[in-house]
Coordinates of N, CA, C and O in Angstrom, one line a residue:
F16 N -8.6 -3.2 -8.0 CA -9.0 -3.6 -9.4 C -7.9 -4.6 -9.6 O -6.7 -4.9 -8.9
L17 N -8.2 -5.2 -10.0 CA -7.2 -6.6 -10.9 C -7.2 -6.4 -12.7 O -8.3 -7.1 -13.1
G18 N -6.7 -5.6 -13.0 CA -7.2 -4.9 -14.6 C -8.3 -4.5 -14.8 O -8.3 -3.8 -14.2
A19 N -8.9 -5.2 -15.4 CA -10.3 -4.3 -15.6 C -11.2 -4.9 -14.9 O -12.6 -4.1 -14.6
N20 N -11.2 -5.6 -13.8 CA -12.0 -6.5 -13.1 C -11.8 -6.0 -11.2 O -10.6 -5.2 -11.1
A21 N -12.8 -5.5 -10.6 CA -13.3 -5.9 -9.4 C -12.2 -6.5 -8.3 O -11.9 -7.6 -9.1
F22 N -12.0 -5.9 -7.9 CA -10.5 -7.0 -6.9 C -11.6 -7.5 -6.0 O -12.3 -7.3 -5.3
A23 N -11.2 -9.3 -5.9 CA -11.1 -10.0 -5.2 C -10.5 -11.0 -4.5 O -9.7 -11.4 -5.6
F24 N -10.4 -11.5 -3.9 CA -8.8 -12.2 -3.3 C -9.6 -13.9 -4.2 O -10.2 -13.8 -4.0
N25 N -8.5 -14.7 -4.4 CA -8.6 -16.2 -5.1 C -9.2 -15.3 -6.6 O -9.4 -16.7 -7.2
S26 N -9.5 -14.4 -7.5 CA -9.8 -14.1 -8.6 C -8.4 -14.0 -9.4 O -7.9 -13.7 -9.6
E27 N -8.9 -14.9 -10.4 CA -7.8 -15.1 -11.6 C -7.6 -13.5 -12.6 O -8.7 -13.0 -12.8
A28 N -6.4 -13.2 -12.5 CA -5.9 -12.3 -13.0 C -4.6 -12.7 -14.0 O -4.4 -13.6 -14.0
S29 N -4.4 -11.6 -14.8 CA -3.1 -11.9 -16.0 C -2.1 -10.5 -15.5 O -2.9 -9.2 -15.3
N30 N -0.8 -11.1 -15.9 CA 0.0 -9.3 -15.7 C 0.4 -9.2 -16.7 O 0.0 -9.8 -18.0
D31 N 1.6 -8.6 -17.0 CA 1.7 -8.2 -18.5 C 2.6 -9.1 -19.5 O 3.3 -8.9 -20.5
M32 N 2.9 -10.1 -18.2 CA 3.7 -11.4 -19.0 C 2.6 -12.4 -19.3 O 3.2 -13.5 -20.1
S33 N 1.6 -12.1 -19.5 CA 0.2 -12.9 -19.6 C 0.3 -14.5 -18.5 O 0.4 -15.4 -19.2
E34 N 0.8 -14.1 -17.5 CA 1.1 -15.2 -16.8 C -0.5 -15.1 -15.5 O -0.6 -13.9 -15.6
T35 N -1.0 -16.3 -15.3 CA -2.8 -16.5 -15.2 C -1.9 -15.7 -13.5 O -1.2 -17.1 -12.7
F36 N -2.5 -15.7 -12.4 CA -2.2 -15.7 -10.9 C -3.5 -15.2 -10.1 O -4.5 -14.9 -10.4
T37 N -3.7 -15.8 -8.8 CA -4.6 -15.3 -7.5 C -4.0 -14.7 -6.5 O -2.5 -15.0 -6.7
L38 N -4.7 -14.0 -5.6 CA -4.2 -13.4 -5.1 C -4.5 -13.4 -3.8 O -5.8 -13.9 -3.5
N39 N -4.1 -13.8 -2.9 CA -4.6 -14.0 -1.4 C -4.5 -13.4 -0.2 O -4.8 -13.4 0.6
R40 N -3.4 -12.3 -0.5 CA -2.7 -11.7 0.9 C -2.1 -10.3 -0.1 O -1.7 -10.4 -1.3
M41 N -2.7 -9.0 0.0 CA -2.0 -8.0 -0.6 C -2.7 -6.4 0.2 O -3.8 -6.4 1.0
E42 N -1.2 -6.1 1.3 CA -1.4 -5.0 2.3 C 0.1 -4.1 1.9 O 0.6 -5.1 1.8
Y43 N -0.5 -3.1 2.2 CA 0.9 -2.0 2.3 C 0.7 -0.8 2.8 O -0.7 -0.1 3.5
Y44 N 1.7 0.0 3.3 CA 1.3 1.1 4.3 C 1.5 2.2 2.9 O 2.4 2.0 2.0
I45 N 1.0 3.1 3.3 CA 0.8 4.2 2.6 C 1.0 5.5 4.0 O 0.5 5.4 5.2
S46 N 2.1 6.2 3.7 CA 2.1 7.5 4.6 C 2.9 8.7 4.2 O 2.9 8.9 2.6
N47 N 3.9 9.4 5.0 CA 3.9 10.8 4.5 C 2.8 11.6 2.8 O 3.3 12.0 1.8
I48 N 1.8 11.8 3.5 CA 1.1 12.0 2.3 C 0.9 13.7 2.4 O 1.0 14.3 3.2
I49 N 0.9 14.4 1.0 CA 0.9 15.6 0.9 C 0.0 15.9 -0.2 O -0.1 15.5 -1.1
L50 N -1.1 17.0 0.6 CA -2.4 16.9 -0.4 C -1.0 18.4 -1.3 O -0.5 19.3 -1.1
V51 N -1.2 18.1 -2.8 CA -0.6 19.5 -3.6 C -2.2 20.5 -4.3 O -3.3 19.1 -4.4
H52 N -2.4 21.4 -4.2 CA -3.6 22.3 -4.3 C -3.6 23.8 -4.4 O -2.2 24.3 -4.2
D53 N -4.2 24.2 -4.9 CA -4.6 26.0 -4.8 C -3.0 26.5 -5.6 O -2.9 26.9 -4.8
G54 N -2.6 26.1 -7.0 CA -1.5 26.3 -8.0 C -0.6 25.7 -7.3 O 0.5 26.2 -7.7
G55 N 0.0 24.8 -6.7 CA 0.9 23.9 -6.6 C 1.6 24.1 -5.2 O 2.8 23.5 -5.0
M56 N 0.7 24.4 -4.3 CA 0.9 24.5 -3.0 C 0.7 23.1 -2.2 O -0.2 22.3 -3.1
E57 N 1.8 23.0 -1.2 CA 1.8 21.6 -0.8 C 1.7 21.4 0.5 O 2.4 22.3 1.6
T58 N 0.6 20.9 1.2 CA 0.8 20.5 2.7 C 0.4 19.6 3.2 O -0.6 18.7 2.5
P59 N 1.2 18.8 4.1 CA 1.3 17.6 4.7 C 0.4 17.0 5.6 O 0.1 18.4 6.3
A60 N -0.3 16.3 5.8 CA -0.7 15.6 6.4 C -0.1 14.4 7.5 O 0.5 13.8 6.7
S61 N 0.4 15.6 8.6 CA 0.9 15.1 9.6 C 1.0 13.9 10.2 O -0.6 13.8 10.8
D62 N 1.7 12.7 10.4 CA 1.5 11.5 11.3 C 0.2 10.7 10.9 O -0.2 10.0 11.7
I63 N 0.0 10.6 9.4 CA -0.9 9.9 8.9 C -0.2 8.4 8.5 O 0.5 8.6 7.7
Y64 N -0.8 7.2 8.9 CA -0.5 6.0 8.7 C -1.3 4.8 8.1 O -2.6 4.9 8.9
I65 N -1.6 4.9 7.0 CA -2.5 3.8 6.6 C -2.2 2.2 5.8 O -1.2 2.5 5.1
L66 N -2.4 1.2 6.7 CA -2.5 0.1 5.9 C -3.6 -0.5 5.6 O -5.0 -0.7 5.9
A67 N -3.8 -0.3 3.9 CA -4.2 -0.7 3.0 C -4.6 -2.4 2.9 O -3.5 -2.9 2.8
K68 N -5.8 -2.3 2.5 CA -6.0 -4.1 1.9 C -6.4 -4.0 0.6 O -7.4 -3.3 0.3
G69 N -6.2 -5.0 -0.1 CA -6.7 -5.1 -1.2 C -8.0 -4.9 -1.8 O -8.7 -5.0 -2.4
D70 N -9.2 -5.7 -0.5 CA -10.1 -6.1 -0.2 C -10.8 -4.9 0.5 O -12.0 -5.0 0.4
K71 N -10.5 -4.0 0.7 CA -11.1 -3.0 1.7 C -10.9 -1.6 0.7 O -9.9 -1.7 0.3
T72 N -12.0 -1.1 1.0 CA -12.1 0.0 0.6 C -12.1 1.1 1.6 O -12.8 1.1 3.2
D73 N -10.9 1.7 1.9 CA -10.2 2.7 3.1 C -11.1 4.1 2.8 O -10.5 5.0 2.2
T74 N -11.3 4.9 4.2 CA -11.7 6.2 3.8 C -11.1 6.7 5.2 O -11.2 6.3 6.4
T75 N -10.0 7.4 5.2 CA -9.0 7.7 6.1 C -9.4 10.0 6.2 O -9.2 10.4 5.0
T76 N -9.7 10.4 7.3 CA -9.5 11.1 7.8 C -8.2 12.1 7.9 O -7.2 11.5 8.4
L77 N -7.7 13.0 7.0 CA -6.7 13.7 6.8 C -6.1 14.8 7.8 O -5.6 15.2 8.1
G78 N -7.5 15.5 8.0 CA -7.5 16.7 8.9 C -8.0 17.6 8.2 O -8.5 17.6 7.4
S79 N -8.2 18.8 8.5 CA -8.6 19.7 8.7 C -7.9 21.1 7.8 O -6.7 21.3 8.8
F80 N -7.7 21.5 6.6 CA -6.8 22.3 5.5 C -7.8 23.3 4.9 O -8.7 23.2 4.8
N81 N -6.7 24.4 4.9 CA -7.3 25.8 4.5 C -7.3 25.1 2.6 O -6.0 26.1 2.1
V82 N -7.8 24.8 2.1 CA -7.8 23.9 0.7 C -8.8 24.3 -0.2 O -9.8 24.3 0.1
T83 N -8.5 25.4 -1.1 CA -10.2 24.8 -2.6 C -10.1 24.1 -3.0 O -10.9 23.4 -3.4
T84 N -8.7 23.9 -4.5 CA -8.7 22.9 -5.3 C -7.6 21.9 -4.7 O -6.5 22.6 -5.2
I85 N -8.3 20.6 -5.2 CA -7.3 19.8 -5.4 C -6.3 19.8 -6.3 O -7.4 19.3 -7.8
E86 N -5.0 19.3 -6.3 CA -4.8 18.9 -7.8 C -3.7 18.0 -8.0 O -3.6 17.6 -9.0
G87 N -3.3 17.4 -6.7 CA -2.7 16.2 -6.8 C -2.3 15.5 -5.3 O -3.2 16.5 -4.5
I88 N -1.9 14.7 -4.9 CA -1.5 13.9 -3.4 C 0.1 13.3 -3.9 O -0.2 12.6 -5.0
K89 N 0.6 13.5 -3.5 CA 1.8 12.6 -2.8 C 1.9 11.9 -1.8 O 1.3 12.3 -1.1
F90 N 2.5 10.9 -1.5 CA 2.3 9.4 -0.5 C 3.9 8.8 -0.6 O 3.8 8.7 -1.9
A91 N 4.1 8.1 0.4 CA 5.1 7.0 0.2 C 4.3 5.4 0.6 O 3.4 5.9 1.0
V92 N 4.8 4.5 -0.2 CA 4.4 3.6 0.5 C 5.7 3.0 1.0 O 7.0 2.7 1.1
G93 N 5.5 2.5 2.1 CA 6.1 1.9 3.5 C 6.0 3.2 4.4 O 5.2 3.6 4.1
V94 N 7.1 2.8 5.4 CA 6.9 3.9 6.3 C 8.2 4.2 6.7 O 9.6 3.9 6.3
D95 N 8.4 5.9 6.9 CA 9.8 6.1 7.1 C 10.9 5.6 8.1 O 10.3 5.3 9.0
A96 N 12.3 6.1 8.1 CA 13.2 5.1 8.4 C 12.5 5.2 10.0 O 12.8 4.1 11.1
G97 N 12.9 6.5 10.7 CA 12.5 6.5 12.1 C 11.7 5.2 12.6 O 11.6 5.4 13.5
V98 N 10.8 5.7 11.9 CA 9.0 4.8 12.7 C 9.6 3.3 12.2 O 9.0 2.8 12.7
N99 N 10.3 3.1 10.8 CA 10.2 1.7 10.3 C 10.9 0.8 11.6 O 10.7 -0.6 11.5
N100 N 12.0 1.3 11.9 CA 13.0 0.9 13.0 C 13.0 0.9 14.5 O 13.3 0.8 15.2
A101 N 11.4 1.2 14.7 CA 11.0 1.7 15.7 C 10.5 0.4 16.3 O 9.9 -0.1 15.6
D102 N 9.8 0.3 17.9 CA 9.1 -0.3 18.9 C 7.6 -0.7 17.9 O 7.2 0.3 18.4
P103 N 7.1 -1.6 17.1 CA 5.6 -1.9 16.9 C 4.7 -1.7 17.9 O 3.8 -1.2 18.4
S104 N 5.4 -2.4 19.5 CA 4.6 -2.5 20.3 C 3.8 -1.6 20.9 O 3.2 -1.6 22.3
S105 N 5.0 0.2 20.8 CA 4.8 1.2 21.0 C 3.2 2.1 20.6 O 3.0 2.9 21.3
W106 N 2.7 1.2 19.7 CA 1.7 1.8 19.1 C 0.2 1.1 19.8 O 0.0 0.1 20.2
A107 N -0.8 2.2 20.1 CA -2.2 1.6 20.3 C -3.0 0.4 19.3 O -2.5 0.5 18.4
S108 N -2.9 -0.9 20.1 CA -3.7 -1.7 19.4 C -4.6 -1.7 17.9 O -3.9 -2.4 16.9
I109 N -5.0 -0.2 17.8 CA -6.3 -0.3 16.7 C -5.2 0.7 15.6 O -5.5 1.0 14.5
H110 N -3.8 1.1 16.1 CA -3.0 1.6 15.2 C -2.4 1.4 14.2 O -2.3 -0.1 14.3
P111 N -2.7 1.7 12.5 CA -2.3 0.8 11.5 C -0.7 0.2 11.6 O -0.2 -0.7 11.4
L112 N 0.2 0.5 12.5 CA 1.4 -0.3 12.6 C 1.7 -0.5 14.0 O 2.6 -0.9 14.6
A113 N 0.4 -0.7 14.4 CA 0.5 -1.9 16.0 C 0.7 -3.2 15.3 O 0.6 -3.4 14.3
P114 N 1.4 -4.4 16.2 CA 1.4 -5.6 15.8 C -0.2 -6.3 15.4 O -1.5 -5.5 15.7
K115 N 0.5 -6.8 13.9 CA -1.0 -7.5 13.3 C -1.2 -9.0 13.0 O -0.1 -9.4 12.9
D116 N -2.1 -9.6 12.7 CA -2.1 -10.7 12.4 C -2.9 -10.8 11.0 O -4.2 -10.9 11.2
P117 N -2.6 -11.3 9.8 CA -0.9 -11.8 9.8 C 0.0 -10.9 10.1 O -0.4 -9.5 9.7
S118 N 1.3 -11.4 10.5 CA 2.1 -9.7 10.7 C 2.3 -8.6 9.4 O 3.0 -9.6 8.7
M119 N 3.1 -8.2 10.0 CA 3.3 -6.2 9.1 C 4.3 -6.4 9.6 O 5.3 -5.3 8.7
H120 N 5.1 -6.8 10.7 CA 6.4 -6.3 11.0 C 7.4 -7.6 10.9 O 7.2 -8.6 11.4
W121 N 8.8 -7.1 10.0 CA 9.4 -8.2 9.7 C 10.6 -8.9 11.2 O 10.8 -9.6 11.2
G122 N 10.9 -7.4 11.7 CA 12.0 -7.5 12.8 C 12.8 -6.2 12.9 O 12.4 -5.3 12.0
W123 N 13.4 -6.0 13.8 CA 13.9 -4.5 14.3 C 15.0 -4.5 12.9 O 15.2 -3.0 12.9
S124 N 15.7 -4.8 12.5 CA 16.8 -4.9 11.5 C 15.9 -4.4 10.2 O 16.1 -2.9 10.0
A125 N 15.1 -4.7 9.7 CA 14.3 -4.7 8.5 C 12.8 -3.7 9.1 O 12.5 -3.2 8.1
G126 N 12.3 -3.6 9.6 CA 11.7 -3.0 10.2 C 10.0 -3.6 9.3 O 10.2 -5.2 9.3
Y127 N 8.8 -2.9 9.2 CA 7.9 -3.1 8.6 C 7.8 -4.1 7.0 O 9.1 -3.5 6.3
R128 N 7.1 -5.1 6.9 CA 6.9 -5.2 5.7 C 5.6 -3.9 4.7 O 4.9 -3.7 5.2
F129 N 6.4 -3.5 3.9 CA 5.7 -2.2 3.3 C 4.9 -2.9 2.4 O 4.1 -1.9 2.4
V130 N 4.7 -4.4 1.7 CA 4.1 -4.4 1.1 C 4.1 -5.9 1.1 O 5.2 -6.5 1.5
A131 N 3.3 -6.5 1.0 CA 3.2 -7.9 1.3 C 2.0 -8.5 0.5 O 0.6 -8.5 0.4
L132 N 2.9 -9.1 0.0 CA 2.0 -9.5 -1.8 C 2.2 -11.0 -2.0 O 2.8 -11.5 -2.0
E133 N 0.8 -11.7 -1.8 CA 1.3 -13.6 -2.0 C -0.3 -13.7 -2.6 O -1.2 -13.8 -2.9
G134 N 0.5 -14.7 -3.7 CA -0.5 -15.2 -4.4 C -0.2 -17.0 -4.9 O 0.6 -17.4 -4.5
K135 N -1.0 -17.4 -5.9 CA -0.5 -18.3 -6.8 C -0.7 -18.1 -8.1 O -1.3 -17.5 -9.1
A136 N 0.4 -19.0 -8.6 CA 0.5 -19.1 -10.0 C 1.0 -20.1 -10.7 O 1.2 -21.0 -9.7
G137 N 1.3 -20.5 -12.0 CA 1.4 -21.6 -12.8 C 0.4 -22.6 -13.3 O -0.4 -22.3 -12.8
T138 N 1.0 -24.0 -13.8 CA -0.1 -24.4 -13.7 C -1.1 -25.1 -13.0 O -0.5 -25.4 -11.6
G139 N -2.2 -25.3 -13.2 CA -3.3 -25.1 -12.4 C -3.4 -23.9 -11.2 O -4.3 -24.4 -10.3
L140 N -2.9 -23.0 -11.1 CA -2.4 -22.3 -9.6 C -2.1 -22.8 -8.7 O -2.4 -22.4 -7.9
S141 N -1.1 -23.7 -9.1 CA -0.6 -24.3 -7.5 C 0.8 -23.9 -7.5 O 1.3 -24.3 -6.1
T142 N 1.6 -23.2 -7.5 CA 2.5 -22.6 -7.7 C 2.2 -21.6 -6.7 O 1.8 -20.3 -7.3
E143 N 3.1 -21.3 -5.3 CA 2.6 -19.9 -4.2 C 4.1 -19.3 -4.8 O 5.3 -19.3 -4.9
F144 N 3.5 -17.5 -4.6 CA 4.9 -16.6 -4.7 C 4.5 -15.9 -3.6 O 2.9 -15.8 -3.0
Q145 N 5.3 -15.2 -3.3 CA 5.5 -14.3 -2.2 C 6.2 -13.1 -2.9 O 7.3 -13.1 -3.1
I146 N 5.9 -11.8 -2.2 CA 6.7 -10.6 -2.5 C 6.4 -9.8 -1.1 O 5.6 -9.1 -1.2
H147 N 7.5 -9.6 -0.3 CA 7.7 -8.6 0.9 C 8.6 -7.8 0.4 O 9.6 -7.8 0.4
A148 N 7.9 -6.5 0.6 CA 9.4 -5.2 0.3 C 9.3 -4.8 1.5 O 8.3 -4.4 2.4
L149 N 10.2 -4.5 1.8 CA 10.7 -4.2 3.6 C 12.1 -3.5 2.7 O 12.9 -4.0 2.4
G150 N 12.9 -3.3 4.2 CA 14.1 -2.4 4.5 C 13.8 -1.0 3.9 O 12.8 -0.6 3.2
N151 N 14.3 -0.1 4.8 CA 14.6 1.4 4.3 C 14.7 1.8 3.3 O 13.9 2.5 2.3
K152 N 15.8 0.7 2.0 CA 15.6 0.9 0.8 C 14.5 1.1 -0.4 O 14.4 1.4 -1.2
N153 N 13.5 0.6 0.3 CA 12.0 0.2 -0.4 C 11.4 1.3 0.0 O 9.8 0.9 -0.8
Y154 N 11.3 2.2 0.9 CA 10.5 3.7 1.0 C 10.8 4.2 -0.4 O 11.5 5.0 -0.4
F155 N 9.8 4.8 -0.6 CA 9.6 5.0 -2.2 C 8.0 6.1 -1.6 O 7.1 5.9 -1.8
K156 N 8.1 7.1 -2.8 CA 7.1 8.1 -2.9 C 6.5 8.2 -4.2 O 7.6 7.5 -5.2
Q157 N 5.4 8.1 -4.6 CA 4.8 8.7 -5.2 C 4.3 10.0 -5.9 O 4.0 10.5 -4.7
S158 N 3.9 10.0 -7.0 CA 2.8 11.6 -7.0 C 1.8 11.3 -8.1 O 2.1 10.9 -9.5
I159 N 0.4 11.6 -7.9 CA -0.5 11.4 -8.7 C -1.5 13.0 -8.7 O -1.7 13.0 -7.7
P160 N -1.4 13.1 -9.7 CA -1.9 14.1 -10.4 C -3.6 13.8 -10.1 O -4.2 12.8 -10.6
T161 N -4.7 14.4 -9.5 CA -5.7 13.8 -9.3 C -6.5 15.3 -8.5 O -6.3 16.3 -8.9
D162 N -7.8 14.9 -8.7 CA -8.9 16.3 -7.9 C -9.7 15.6 -6.5 O -9.1 14.7 -6.7
A163 N -10.5 16.3 -6.6 CA -11.1 15.6 -5.3 C -13.0 16.2 -6.0 O -13.0 17.1 -6.5
S164 N -13.7 15.3 -4.7 CA -15.2 15.7 -5.1 C -15.2 16.7 -3.7 O -15.2 16.5 -2.4
I165 N -16.4 17.2 -3.7 CA -17.2 18.0 -2.2 C -18.5 16.8 -2.0 O -19.1 16.8 -2.9
V166 N -18.3 16.7 -0.7 CA -19.0 15.5 -0.2 C -19.9 15.8 1.3 O -18.6 16.2 1.9
G167 N -20.6 16.8 1.1 CA -20.6 18.1 2.3 C -19.9 18.8 2.3 O -19.7 19.9 1.2
D168 N -19.6 18.8 3.1 CA -18.0 19.8 3.7 C -16.9 19.1 3.9 O -15.7 20.3 3.9
D169 N -16.8 18.5 2.8 CA -15.5 17.3 3.3 C -15.2 17.5 1.3 O -15.8 17.8 0.7
L170 N -13.8 17.4 1.4 CA -13.3 17.5 -0.3 C -12.7 15.6 0.1 O -12.3 15.7 0.7
V171 N -13.1 14.9 -1.0 CA -13.0 13.6 -0.8 C -11.7 13.3 -2.2 O -12.2 13.6 -3.2
I172 N -10.6 13.0 -2.2 CA -9.8 12.2 -2.7 C -10.1 10.7 -3.1 O -10.0 9.8 -2.0
A173 N -10.2 10.2 -4.1 CA -10.5 9.0 -4.2 C -9.4 8.8 -5.0 O -8.7 8.9 -6.7
I174 N -8.8 7.8 -4.9 CA -7.4 7.3 -5.5 C -7.8 5.1 -5.5 O -8.3 4.6 -4.6
N175 N -7.5 4.7 -6.7 CA -8.0 3.4 -7.4 C -6.6 3.0 -7.4 O -5.5 3.3 -8.0
A176 N -5.9 1.6 -7.6 CA -5.2 0.9 -7.4 C -5.5 -0.1 -8.4 O -6.7 -0.8 -7.8
D177 N -4.9 -0.7 -9.3 CA -4.7 -1.6 -10.0 C -3.6 -2.9 -9.5 O -2.6 -2.5 -10.1
Y178 N -3.7 -3.9 -8.9 CA -3.1 -4.7 -8.3 C -2.1 -5.7 -8.9 O -1.0 -6.2 -9.0
S179 N -3.0 -5.6 -10.7 CA -2.2 -6.6 -11.3 C -0.8 -5.9 -11.9 O 0.1 -6.3 -12.1
M180 N -0.5 -4.5 -12.1 CA 0.6 -4.0 -12.3 C 1.7 -3.7 -11.0 O 2.6 -3.7 -11.6
A181 N 1.3 -4.4 -9.9 CA 2.4 -4.4 -9.0 C 2.9 -5.4 -9.3 O 4.3 -6.1 -9.1
L182 N 2.5 -6.5 -10.2 CA 3.1 -8.0 -10.6 C 3.8 -7.6 -12.3 O 3.7 -8.8 -12.5
S183 N 3.8 -6.5 -12.6 CA 4.5 -6.2 -13.7 C 6.0 -7.0 -14.4 O 6.8 -6.7 -13.1
S184 N 6.0 -7.5 -15.3 CA 7.5 -8.0 -15.5 C 8.0 -8.9 -14.3 O 8.9 -9.0 -14.3
F185 N 6.9 -9.3 -13.6 CA 7.7 -10.7 -12.8 C 7.2 -12.0 -13.2 O 5.7 -12.1 -13.8
T186 N 7.7 -13.0 -13.6 CA 7.6 -14.5 -14.0 C 7.2 -15.0 -12.9 O 7.9 -15.1 -11.7
L187 N 6.2 -15.6 -12.4 CA 5.1 -15.8 -11.4 C 5.4 -17.2 -11.0 O 5.3 -18.1 -9.8
S188 N 5.4 -18.0 -12.3 CA 5.2 -19.4 -12.3 C 6.3 -20.6 -11.8 O 6.0 -22.0 -11.7
S189 N 7.2 -19.9 -11.7 CA 8.4 -20.5 -10.9 C 8.4 -20.5 -9.5 O 9.4 -21.2 -9.1
G190 N 7.5 -19.9 -8.7 CA 7.2 -19.8 -7.4 C 8.5 -18.7 -6.9 O 9.1 -18.8 -5.7
L191 N 8.0 -17.4 -7.1 CA 8.7 -16.5 -7.2 C 8.4 -16.4 -5.4 O 7.5 -16.2 -5.4
I192 N 10.1 -16.0 -4.8 CA 9.8 -15.4 -3.2 C 10.6 -14.5 -3.3 O 11.8 -14.5 -3.5
E193 N 10.3 -13.7 -2.9 CA 11.0 -12.3 -2.8 C 11.1 -11.8 -1.5 O 9.7 -10.6 -1.0
H194 N 12.2 -11.3 -0.7 CA 11.8 -10.8 1.0 C 12.6 -10.0 0.9 O 13.7 -10.6 1.3
G195 N 13.2 -9.1 0.7 CA 13.5 -7.6 0.9 C 13.2 -6.4 0.1 O 12.7 -6.1 -0.6

């Protein structure tokens, strides 16, 4: 989403500072997924990495688990230090951590771009801005209370993102460039 509207690249939206912007890139990694279920039990979904894109609806199979009721999900935005500082060419080309175009890997010391957020703001939407969150210090975990619906034999956990909130409290019109 972009506020109350469906997400679309190059669509005008506003942040909480009433700054109008458009996005032309919105990509980020999700990892370290943990299912919270059946009275607070936690079960990790091992070795799952998702490269989420603002204009795509992703469906990812987490595995087969002995779960009756989903109460929440925990995950990290970014990739853990051991993976972040490893060689991206070691992954099969279809894997989310393999080299991408545009690149999601910054370099050996910083590793992956955990988030790549780019767009335009300012007068006539003529000023470019970029926010690339990278480096192990920017790896952070989220916890979301949620439930799941049953589709066939599967439990489906639906998570929606409002990308206008990613720009909360940012002044964009001056051409913000943040790579760190």
